[in-house]
Amino acid sequence: MKFLVLNGPNLNLLGLREPEIYGRETYADLEAYVRAAAAEAGVEVELFQSNHEGALVDAIQGAWGRVDGIVINPAAYTHTSVAILDALKAVALPAVEVHLSDVKSREEFRQVSYAGMACIRTFIGLGFAGYREAIFHLKEYLSKS
Ligand code: DQA
């Protein structure tokens, strides 16, 4: 099994950006964490981060026929991007949404998730552990189907 793990804008600045919300670990730490979680689950992973909506759409389109599932933290595009929602629907790969922070207890504008409408499950507020949960959830989902 192979999964694509996508991260959206400003997640490359983990460690620097609002550490009281997102923690002090860096994007490189997140990559290492995701690779370790994938190894533990016995799946392959490919990671991609971009600050550009179209690049994320291209990555989702490019996943079709190549990977079995998608883990996505669309970051700020979560709350604005119909293009990312449509791309997820277009490829119709099982996708799991992750947010490091507990978006439900934050600002009003973070209460809508477009991408989440195309996801089988969402993990919020668990920090890096949300990605591990997502990988295991996808693996279990695909094993059953
Ligand atoms: C985030 C939450 C989003 O609202 C925010 O724009 C981000 C990160 C999270 O992981 O908690 O950039 O997706």
mmCIF file of C-alpha atoms and ligand atoms in Angstrom:
data_model
loop_
_atom_site.group_PDB
_atom_site.id
_atom_site.type_symbol
_atom_site.label_atom_id
_atom_site.label_comp_id
_atom_site.label_asym_id
_atom_site.label_seq_id
_atom_site.Cartn_x
_atom_site.Cartn_y
_atom_site.Cartn_z
ATOM 1 C CA MET A 1 0.000 0.000 0.000
ATOM 2 C CA LYS A 2 1.183 3.482 -0.804
ATOM 3 C CA PHE A 3 -0.142 6.780 0.549
ATOM 4 C CA LEU A 4 0.458 10.383 -0.444
ATOM 5 C CA VAL A 5 0.797 12.738 2.541
ATOM 6 C CA LEU A 6 0.041 16.315 1.529
ATOM 7 C CA ASN A 7 0.646 19.460 3.557
ATOM 8 C CA GLY A 8 -0.530 22.908 2.618
ATOM 9 C CA PRO A 9 0.656 26.482 3.090
ATOM 10 C CA ASN A 10 2.858 27.604 5.972
ATOM 11 C CA LEU A 11 3.330 24.095 7.315
ATOM 12 C CA ASN A 12 6.906 24.382 6.028
ATOM 13 C CA LEU A 13 7.298 26.960 8.817
ATOM 14 C CA LEU A 14 6.377 24.571 11.625
ATOM 15 C CA GLY A 15 8.531 25.317 14.650
ATOM 16 C CA LEU A 16 8.622 28.994 13.766
ATOM 17 C CA ARG A 17 4.964 29.788 13.186
ATOM 18 C CA GLU A 18 2.773 30.319 16.247
ATOM 19 C CA PRO A 19 4.552 27.686 18.371
ATOM 20 C CA GLU A 20 1.925 28.073 21.097
ATOM 21 C CA ILE A 21 -0.572 26.601 18.606
ATOM 22 C CA TYR A 22 1.533 24.357 16.376
ATOM 23 C CA GLY A 23 4.412 23.391 18.654
ATOM 24 C CA ARG A 24 8.175 23.757 18.348
ATOM 25 C CA GLU A 25 8.887 20.815 16.080
ATOM 26 C CA THR A 26 9.786 21.597 12.477
ATOM 27 C CA TYR A 27 8.445 20.369 9.129
ATOM 28 C CA ALA A 28 11.535 18.118 8.879
ATOM 29 C CA ASP A 29 10.519 16.624 12.241
ATOM 30 C CA LEU A 30 7.006 16.058 10.852
ATOM 31 C CA GLU A 31 8.424 14.322 7.780
ATOM 32 C CA ALA A 32 10.514 12.028 9.974
ATOM 33 C CA TYR A 33 7.483 11.343 12.192
ATOM 34 C CA VAL A 34 5.290 10.451 9.194
ATOM 35 C CA ARG A 35 7.965 8.171 7.706
ATOM 36 C CA ALA A 36 8.313 6.368 11.053
ATOM 37 C CA ALA A 37 4.518 5.990 11.382
ATOM 38 C CA ALA A 38 4.338 4.606 7.824
ATOM 39 C CA ALA A 39 7.118 2.127 8.557
ATOM 40 C CA GLU A 40 5.265 1.054 11.696
ATOM 41 C CA ALA A 41 2.062 0.568 9.658
ATOM 42 C CA GLY A 42 3.979 -1.266 6.940
ATOM 43 C CA VAL A 43 2.974 1.134 4.158
ATOM 44 C CA GLU A 44 4.935 3.287 1.732
ATOM 45 C CA VAL A 45 4.575 7.062 1.866
ATOM 46 C CA GLU A 46 5.335 9.967 -0.390
ATOM 47 C CA LEU A 47 5.338 13.448 1.186
ATOM 48 C CA PHE A 48 4.631 16.743 -0.510
ATOM 49 C CA GLN A 49 4.271 20.251 0.908
ATOM 50 C CA SER A 50 3.329 23.363 -1.014
ATOM 51 C CA ASN A 51 2.259 26.910 -0.345
ATOM 52 C CA HIS A 52 0.397 26.950 -3.674
ATOM 53 C CA GLU A 53 -3.169 25.793 -4.165
ATOM 54 C CA GLY A 54 -2.619 24.712 -7.785
ATOM 55 C CA ALA A 55 0.438 22.659 -6.846
ATOM 56 C CA LEU A 56 -1.675 20.798 -4.283
ATOM 57 C CA VAL A 57 -4.388 20.240 -6.911
ATOM 58 C CA ASP A 58 -1.712 18.906 -9.312
ATOM 59 C CA ALA A 59 -0.373 16.581 -6.617
ATOM 60 C CA ILE A 60 -3.868 15.199 -5.955
ATOM 61 C CA GLN A 61 -4.483 14.687 -9.671
ATOM 62 C CA GLY A 62 -1.072 13.022 -10.018
ATOM 63 C CA ALA A 63 -1.915 10.602 -7.220
ATOM 64 C CA TRP A 64 -4.558 8.857 -9.299
ATOM 65 C CA GLY A 65 -3.461 5.372 -10.348
ATOM 66 C CA ARG A 66 -0.219 5.717 -8.376
ATOM 67 C CA VAL A 67 -1.191 5.618 -4.703
ATOM 68 C CA ASP A 68 -3.923 3.901 -2.703
ATOM 69 C CA GLY A 69 -4.913 6.781 -0.449
ATOM 70 C CA ILE A 70 -4.249 10.364 0.583
ATOM 71 C CA VAL A 71 -3.582 11.990 3.955
ATOM 72 C CA ILE A 72 -4.086 15.726 3.664
ATOM 73 C CA ASN A 73 -3.630 18.759 5.861
ATOM 74 C CA PRO A 74 -4.688 21.513 3.455
ATOM 75 C CA ALA A 75 -3.842 24.129 6.126
ATOM 76 C CA ALA A 76 -5.522 27.480 5.334
ATOM 77 C CA TYR A 77 -6.865 26.098 2.031
ATOM 78 C CA THR A 78 -9.062 23.817 4.138
ATOM 79 C CA HIS A 79 -11.401 26.724 4.693
ATOM 80 C CA THR A 80 -11.367 28.245 1.204
ATOM 81 C CA SER A 81 -10.513 25.756 -1.519
ATOM 82 C CA VAL A 82 -13.273 24.291 -3.625
ATOM 83 C CA ALA A 83 -10.493 23.378 -6.102
ATOM 84 C CA ILE A 84 -8.879 20.998 -3.598
ATOM 85 C CA LEU A 85 -12.301 19.533 -2.729
ATOM 86 C CA ASP A 86 -13.045 18.989 -6.424
ATOM 87 C CA ALA A 87 -9.629 17.390 -7.032
ATOM 88 C CA LEU A 88 -10.193 14.946 -4.160
ATOM 89 C CA LYS A 89 -13.631 14.111 -5.544
ATOM 90 C CA ALA A 90 -12.242 13.758 -9.071
ATOM 91 C CA VAL A 91 -9.595 11.171 -8.203
ATOM 92 C CA ALA A 92 -11.984 9.492 -5.730
ATOM 93 C CA LEU A 93 -9.141 8.029 -3.681
ATOM 94 C CA PRO A 94 -9.882 7.473 0.008
ATOM 95 C CA ALA A 95 -8.580 10.537 1.816
ATOM 96 C CA VAL A 96 -8.165 11.403 5.494
ATOM 97 C CA GLU A 97 -7.980 15.007 6.700
ATOM 98 C CA VAL A 98 -5.583 16.033 9.470
ATOM 99 C CA HIS A 99 -5.215 19.253 11.449
ATOM 100 C CA LEU A 100 -2.509 19.707 14.043
ATOM 101 C CA SER A 101 -4.592 22.145 16.052
ATOM 102 C CA ASP A 102 -8.119 21.764 17.351
ATOM 103 C CA VAL A 103 -9.743 23.823 14.599
ATOM 104 C CA LYS A 104 -13.188 23.304 16.151
ATOM 105 C CA SER A 105 -12.221 25.444 19.143
ATOM 106 C CA ARG A 106 -10.640 28.222 17.048
ATOM 107 C CA GLU A 107 -11.980 31.116 14.939
ATOM 108 C CA GLU A 108 -15.323 30.997 13.172
ATOM 109 C CA PHE A 109 -13.656 31.036 9.731
ATOM 110 C CA ARG A 110 -11.916 27.735 10.553
ATOM 111 C CA GLN A 111 -15.214 25.937 11.182
ATOM 112 C CA VAL A 112 -15.777 25.076 7.527
ATOM 113 C CA SER A 113 -13.686 22.431 5.802
ATOM 114 C CA TYR A 114 -14.197 22.038 2.083
ATOM 115 C CA ALA A 115 -11.580 19.277 1.736
ATOM 116 C CA GLY A 116 -13.169 17.442 4.638
ATOM 117 C CA MET A 117 -16.335 16.988 2.579
ATOM 118 C CA ALA A 118 -14.390 14.538 0.389
ATOM 119 C CA CYS A 119 -12.638 12.735 3.267
ATOM 120 C CA ILE A 120 -13.621 9.512 4.995
ATOM 121 C CA ARG A 121 -12.379 10.776 8.376
ATOM 122 C CA THR A 122 -10.828 13.831 10.047
ATOM 123 C CA PHE A 123 -8.350 13.950 12.928
ATOM 124 C CA ILE A 124 -7.950 17.300 14.687
ATOM 125 C CA GLY A 125 -6.012 18.596 17.648
ATOM 126 C CA LEU A 126 -3.680 15.633 18.042
ATOM 127 C CA GLY A 127 -0.520 17.329 16.756
ATOM 128 C CA PHE A 128 1.766 15.008 14.768
ATOM 129 C CA ALA A 129 -0.104 11.976 16.147
ATOM 130 C CA GLY A 130 -3.048 12.882 13.885
ATOM 131 C CA TYR A 131 -0.958 11.822 10.873
ATOM 132 C CA ARG A 132 -0.220 8.448 12.461
ATOM 133 C CA GLU A 133 -3.937 7.974 13.205
ATOM 134 C CA ALA A 134 -4.728 8.893 9.598
ATOM 135 C CA ILE A 135 -2.226 6.400 8.164
ATOM 136 C CA PHE A 136 -3.546 3.565 10.336
ATOM 137 C CA HIS A 137 -7.160 4.511 9.595
ATOM 138 C CA LEU A 138 -6.529 4.502 5.833
ATOM 139 C CA LYS A 139 -4.719 1.172 6.036
ATOM 140 C CA GLU A 140 -7.615 -0.397 7.951
ATOM 141 C CA TYR A 141 -10.186 1.132 5.596
ATOM 142 C CA LEU A 142 -8.373 -0.216 2.520
ATOM 143 C CA SER A 143 -7.819 -3.628 4.092
ATOM 144 C CA LYS A 144 -11.582 -3.990 4.554
ATOM 145 C CA SER A 145 -12.574 -2.798 1.078
HETATM 146 C C1 DQA B 1 -4.150 23.770 10.309
HETATM 147 C C2 DQA B 1 -5.364 24.612 10.747
HETATM 148 C C3 DQA B 1 -5.698 25.661 9.702
HETATM 149 O O1 DQA B 1 -6.833 26.410 10.112
HETATM 150 C C4 DQA B 1 -4.528 26.606 9.527
HETATM 151 O O2 DQA B 1 -4.805 27.547 8.519
HETATM 152 C C5 DQA B 1 -3.251 25.898 9.277
HETATM 153 C C6 DQA B 1 -2.963 24.664 10.001
HETATM 154 C C7 DQA B 1 -3.718 22.771 11.397
HETATM 155 O O3 DQA B 1 -2.978 21.856 11.066
HETATM 156 O O4 DQA B 1 -4.106 22.918 12.562
HETATM 157 O O5 DQA B 1 -2.397 26.397 8.545
HETATM 158 O O6 DQA B 1 -4.518 23.038 9.169
#
